[in-house]
XYZ file of C-alpha atoms in Angstrom:
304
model
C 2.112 28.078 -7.101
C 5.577 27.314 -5.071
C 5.176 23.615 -5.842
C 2.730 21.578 -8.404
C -0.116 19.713 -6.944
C 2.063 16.746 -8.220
C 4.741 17.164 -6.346
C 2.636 17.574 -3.228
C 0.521 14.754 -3.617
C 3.528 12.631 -3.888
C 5.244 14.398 -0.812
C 2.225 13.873 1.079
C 2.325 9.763 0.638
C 5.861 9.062 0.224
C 6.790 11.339 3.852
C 4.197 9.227 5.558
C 6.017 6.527 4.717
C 9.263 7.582 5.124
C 7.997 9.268 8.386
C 6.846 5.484 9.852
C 10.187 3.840 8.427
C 12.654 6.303 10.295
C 10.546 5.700 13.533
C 11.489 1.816 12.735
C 7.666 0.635 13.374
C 7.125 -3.037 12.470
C 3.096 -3.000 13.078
C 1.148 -4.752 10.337
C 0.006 -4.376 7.457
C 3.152 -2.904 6.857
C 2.542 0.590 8.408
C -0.949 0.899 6.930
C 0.614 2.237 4.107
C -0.434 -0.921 1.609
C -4.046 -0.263 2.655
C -3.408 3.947 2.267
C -2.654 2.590 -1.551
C -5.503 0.254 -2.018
C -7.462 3.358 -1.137
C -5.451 5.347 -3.911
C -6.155 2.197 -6.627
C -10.020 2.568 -5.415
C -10.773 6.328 -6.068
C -8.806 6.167 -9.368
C -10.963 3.575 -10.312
C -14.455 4.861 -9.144
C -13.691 8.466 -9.269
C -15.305 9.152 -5.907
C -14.682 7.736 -2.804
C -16.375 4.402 -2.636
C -16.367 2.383 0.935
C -17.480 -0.949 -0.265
C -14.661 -1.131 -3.303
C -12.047 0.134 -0.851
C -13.356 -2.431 1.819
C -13.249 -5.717 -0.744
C -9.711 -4.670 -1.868
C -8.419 -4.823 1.769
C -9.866 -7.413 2.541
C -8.824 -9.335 -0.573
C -5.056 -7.803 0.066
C -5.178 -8.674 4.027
C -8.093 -10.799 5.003
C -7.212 -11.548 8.439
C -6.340 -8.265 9.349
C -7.252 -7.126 12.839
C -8.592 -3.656 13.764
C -9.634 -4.135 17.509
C -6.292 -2.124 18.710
C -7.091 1.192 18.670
C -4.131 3.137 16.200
C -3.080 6.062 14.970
C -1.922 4.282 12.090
C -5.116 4.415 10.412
C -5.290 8.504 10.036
C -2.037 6.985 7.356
C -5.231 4.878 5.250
C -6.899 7.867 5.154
C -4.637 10.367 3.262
C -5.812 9.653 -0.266
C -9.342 10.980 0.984
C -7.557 13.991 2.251
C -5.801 14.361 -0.862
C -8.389 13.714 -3.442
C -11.344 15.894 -1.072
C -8.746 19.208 -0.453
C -10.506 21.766 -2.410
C -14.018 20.870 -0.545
C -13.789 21.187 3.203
C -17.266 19.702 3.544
C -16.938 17.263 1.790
C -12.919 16.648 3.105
C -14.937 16.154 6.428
C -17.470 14.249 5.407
C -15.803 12.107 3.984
C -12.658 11.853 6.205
C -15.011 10.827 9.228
C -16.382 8.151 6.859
C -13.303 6.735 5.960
C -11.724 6.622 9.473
C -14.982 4.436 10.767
C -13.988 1.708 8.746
C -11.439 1.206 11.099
C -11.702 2.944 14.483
C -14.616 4.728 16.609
C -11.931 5.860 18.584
C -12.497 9.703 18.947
C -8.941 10.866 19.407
C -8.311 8.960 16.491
C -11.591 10.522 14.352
C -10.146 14.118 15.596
C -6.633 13.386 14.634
C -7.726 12.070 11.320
C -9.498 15.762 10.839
C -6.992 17.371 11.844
C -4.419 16.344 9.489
C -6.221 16.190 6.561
C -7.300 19.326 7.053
C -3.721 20.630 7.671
C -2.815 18.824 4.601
C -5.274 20.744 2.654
C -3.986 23.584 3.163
C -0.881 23.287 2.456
C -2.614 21.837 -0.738
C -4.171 25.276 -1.252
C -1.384 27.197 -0.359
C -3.375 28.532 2.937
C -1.634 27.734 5.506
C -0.078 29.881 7.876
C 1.754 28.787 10.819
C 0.130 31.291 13.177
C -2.913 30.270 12.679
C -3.117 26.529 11.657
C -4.004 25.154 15.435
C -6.729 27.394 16.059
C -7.897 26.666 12.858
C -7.592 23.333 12.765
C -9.535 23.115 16.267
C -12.321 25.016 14.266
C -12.450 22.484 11.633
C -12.522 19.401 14.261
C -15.537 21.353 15.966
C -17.315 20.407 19.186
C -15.512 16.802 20.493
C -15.005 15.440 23.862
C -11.718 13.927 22.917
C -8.924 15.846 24.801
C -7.354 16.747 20.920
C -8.642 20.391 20.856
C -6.881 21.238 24.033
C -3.471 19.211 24.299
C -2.945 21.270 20.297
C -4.255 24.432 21.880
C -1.053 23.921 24.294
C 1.279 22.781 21.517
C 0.210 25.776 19.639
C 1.256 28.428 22.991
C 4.365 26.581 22.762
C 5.224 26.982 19.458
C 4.649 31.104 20.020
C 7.061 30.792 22.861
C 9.491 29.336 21.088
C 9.879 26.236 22.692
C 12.487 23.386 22.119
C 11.755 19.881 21.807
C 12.680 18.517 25.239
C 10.223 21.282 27.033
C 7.497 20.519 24.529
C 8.069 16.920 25.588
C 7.884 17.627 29.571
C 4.747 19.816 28.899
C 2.779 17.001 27.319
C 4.082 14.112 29.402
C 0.889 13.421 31.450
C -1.767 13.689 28.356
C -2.934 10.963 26.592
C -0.746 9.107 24.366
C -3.128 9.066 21.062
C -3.653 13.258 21.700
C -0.030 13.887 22.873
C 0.986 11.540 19.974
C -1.004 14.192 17.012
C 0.127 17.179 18.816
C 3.889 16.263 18.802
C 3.038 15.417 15.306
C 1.877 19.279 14.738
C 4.805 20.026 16.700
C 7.530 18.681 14.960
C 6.354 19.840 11.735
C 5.700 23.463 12.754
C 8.930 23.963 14.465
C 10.601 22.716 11.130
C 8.175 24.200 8.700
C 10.695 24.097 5.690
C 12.669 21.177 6.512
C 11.492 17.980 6.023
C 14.529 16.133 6.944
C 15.022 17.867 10.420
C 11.481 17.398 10.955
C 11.312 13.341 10.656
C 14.553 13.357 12.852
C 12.595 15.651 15.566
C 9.626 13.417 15.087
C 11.521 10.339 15.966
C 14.133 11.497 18.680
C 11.861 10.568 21.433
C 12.151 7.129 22.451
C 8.904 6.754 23.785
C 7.163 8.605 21.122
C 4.477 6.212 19.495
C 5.636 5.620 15.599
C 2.746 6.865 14.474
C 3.987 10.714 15.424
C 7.099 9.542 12.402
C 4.562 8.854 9.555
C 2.273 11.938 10.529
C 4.927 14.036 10.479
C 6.372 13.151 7.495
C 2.691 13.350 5.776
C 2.469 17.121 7.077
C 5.747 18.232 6.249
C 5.379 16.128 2.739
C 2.047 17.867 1.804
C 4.001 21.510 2.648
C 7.190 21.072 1.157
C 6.804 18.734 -1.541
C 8.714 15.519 -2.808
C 11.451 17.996 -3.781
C 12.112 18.331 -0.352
C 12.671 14.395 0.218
C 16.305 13.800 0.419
C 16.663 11.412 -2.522
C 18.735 8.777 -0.227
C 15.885 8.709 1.531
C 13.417 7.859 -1.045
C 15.959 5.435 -2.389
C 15.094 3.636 0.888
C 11.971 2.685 0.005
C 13.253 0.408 -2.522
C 15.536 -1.421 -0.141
C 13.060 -1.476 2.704
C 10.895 -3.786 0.536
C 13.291 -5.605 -1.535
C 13.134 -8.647 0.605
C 9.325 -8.850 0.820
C 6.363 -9.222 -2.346
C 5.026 -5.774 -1.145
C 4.189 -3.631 -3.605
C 4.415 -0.135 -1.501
C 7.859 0.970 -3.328
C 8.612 4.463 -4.548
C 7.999 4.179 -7.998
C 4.413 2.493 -7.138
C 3.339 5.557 -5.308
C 4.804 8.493 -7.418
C 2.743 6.469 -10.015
C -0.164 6.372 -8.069
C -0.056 10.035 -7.124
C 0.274 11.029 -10.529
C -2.811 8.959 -11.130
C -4.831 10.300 -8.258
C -3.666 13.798 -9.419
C -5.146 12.981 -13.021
C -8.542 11.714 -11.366
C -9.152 14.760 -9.244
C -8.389 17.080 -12.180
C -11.182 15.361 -14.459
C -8.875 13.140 -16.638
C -10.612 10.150 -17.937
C -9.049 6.723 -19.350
C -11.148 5.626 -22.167
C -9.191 2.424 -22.338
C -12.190 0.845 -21.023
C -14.409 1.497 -24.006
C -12.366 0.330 -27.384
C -15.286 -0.675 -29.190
C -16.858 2.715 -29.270
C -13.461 4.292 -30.972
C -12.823 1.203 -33.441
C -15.939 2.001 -35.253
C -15.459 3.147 -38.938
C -15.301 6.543 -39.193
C -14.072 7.506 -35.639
C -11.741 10.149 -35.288
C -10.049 8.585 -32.501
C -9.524 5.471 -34.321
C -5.594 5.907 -34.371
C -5.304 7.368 -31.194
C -7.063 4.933 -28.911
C -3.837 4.205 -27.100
C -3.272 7.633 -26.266
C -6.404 9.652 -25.719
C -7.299 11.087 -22.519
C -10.017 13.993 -21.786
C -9.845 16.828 -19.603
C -12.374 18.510 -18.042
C -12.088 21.029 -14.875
C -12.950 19.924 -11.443
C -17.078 20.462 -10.706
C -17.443 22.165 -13.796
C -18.237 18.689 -16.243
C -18.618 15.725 -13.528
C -19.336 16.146 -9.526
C -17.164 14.300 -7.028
């Protein structure tokens, strides 16, 4: 494996937020990204993903918040779905279109949604292939009347004909923002595949460009190439970005959380929970309550 599944997971959330802070987006909750780790907290506590738990934390955590404005923001809530669901595209689907309707019925948003977390996935599974991640990707996303499908389709002739930025730009001028918006996404990380760096500053040179095409971006080219691939000034950002607010969405919160998430998927269970049933005499465990942990493979012991 080129990088852990680690290391990917953690790419994948801190790029989406480094992604939305280049692009200098001041939409609230802070980027979606608090609500992205609320979902995170959820399906490390219930082990599958559970609507109503991820629902009461949000609105605990942001109780007035308004989703009537459609936004692209939300496909950022929905990564930890992506990234807990990779290894199961039916139920990555499934459960992706779930997710999403908490928030917006919007169907450019539902297909962009399914489109990057499928993306994401396989760059989780080492599958993809840059040739052939559009077409794919329009498979996955299926039958839709959203104009998605076709404004990628176009991104994706681009990309064989080697086009730059600025012609890209002119050739999707005149489609809709919230498609033009996911396909310059797709774009920017394409044309960049191995740089993460060069990507975020492609995905943010438009002035016009919605922020949203920053944080998507920067969750692609995460997912790919890994937290290694973060410049470390940049992560240091994230510290700095927050130090002036209570927020909690800080790097060392979400590398903590991903290696959480990471431990969840993989069948690692905290038996913190149930002290009594190691402190009786005679337990083995007795001395290493603190500690212990089991492991079990994924779908082989418990079903997700």
């Amino acid at each position: 494996m080129r990088y852990s599944l680690e290391s990917r997971f953690k790419g994948t959330i801190v790029g989406a937020f480094l992604g939305d802070l280049a692009s200098g987006s001041k939409e609230q909750p802070k980027n979606w990204h608090e609500i992205a780790l609320l979902g995170v907290e959820s399906l490390i506590t219930t082990s599958q993903l559970n609507l109503d738990d991820w629902i009461c934390r949000q609105q605990a955590e942001f109780p007035h918040l308004d989703t009537s404005c459609v936004s692209l923001k939300a496909i950022i809530a929905t990564l930890p779905v992506a990234l807990f669901y990779f290894d199961n595209t039916v139920k990555l689907r499934q459960n992706l279109s779930q997710a999403i309707a908490i928030w917006d019925s919007d169907l450019v948003v539902r297909d962009g949604t399914l489109a990057v977390g499928y993306a994401i996935a396989l760059s989780l599974t080492e599958k993809l292939d840059i040739k052939t991640l559009i077409p794919q990707t329009i498979d996955f996303i299926g039958e839709t009347p959203s104009k998605l499908p076709q404004t990628l389709l176009k991104v994706n002739n681009l990309l064989l004909q080697g086009a730059g930025l600025e012609r890209v730009q002119g050739s999707l001028s005149r489609e809709e923002k919230l498609s033009k918006a996911v396909a310059m996404a797709f774009y920017c990380f394409l044309s960049t595949l191995e740089d993460f760096r060069l990507s975020i500053l492609r995905a943010t040179d438009n002035r016009d460009a919605l922020p949203a095409i920053g944080a998507i971006t920067g969750a692609l080219s995460g997912a790919y190439n890994s937290i290694t691939s973060i410049p470390v000034s940049w992560q240091m950002k994230l510290s700095s970005a927050n130090s002036a607010t209570s927020t909690a969405s800080n790097r060392k919160q979400m590398i903590e959380l991903a290696d959480a998430l990471v431990a969840v998927w993989s069948g690692a269970y905290d038996l913190v929970p149930y002290p009594k049933d190691l402190q009786q005499e005679g337990c083995a465990m007795f001395d290493k309550q603190g500690t212990l942990c089991v492991s079990a493979a994924p779908r082989v012991i418990r079903l997700r």
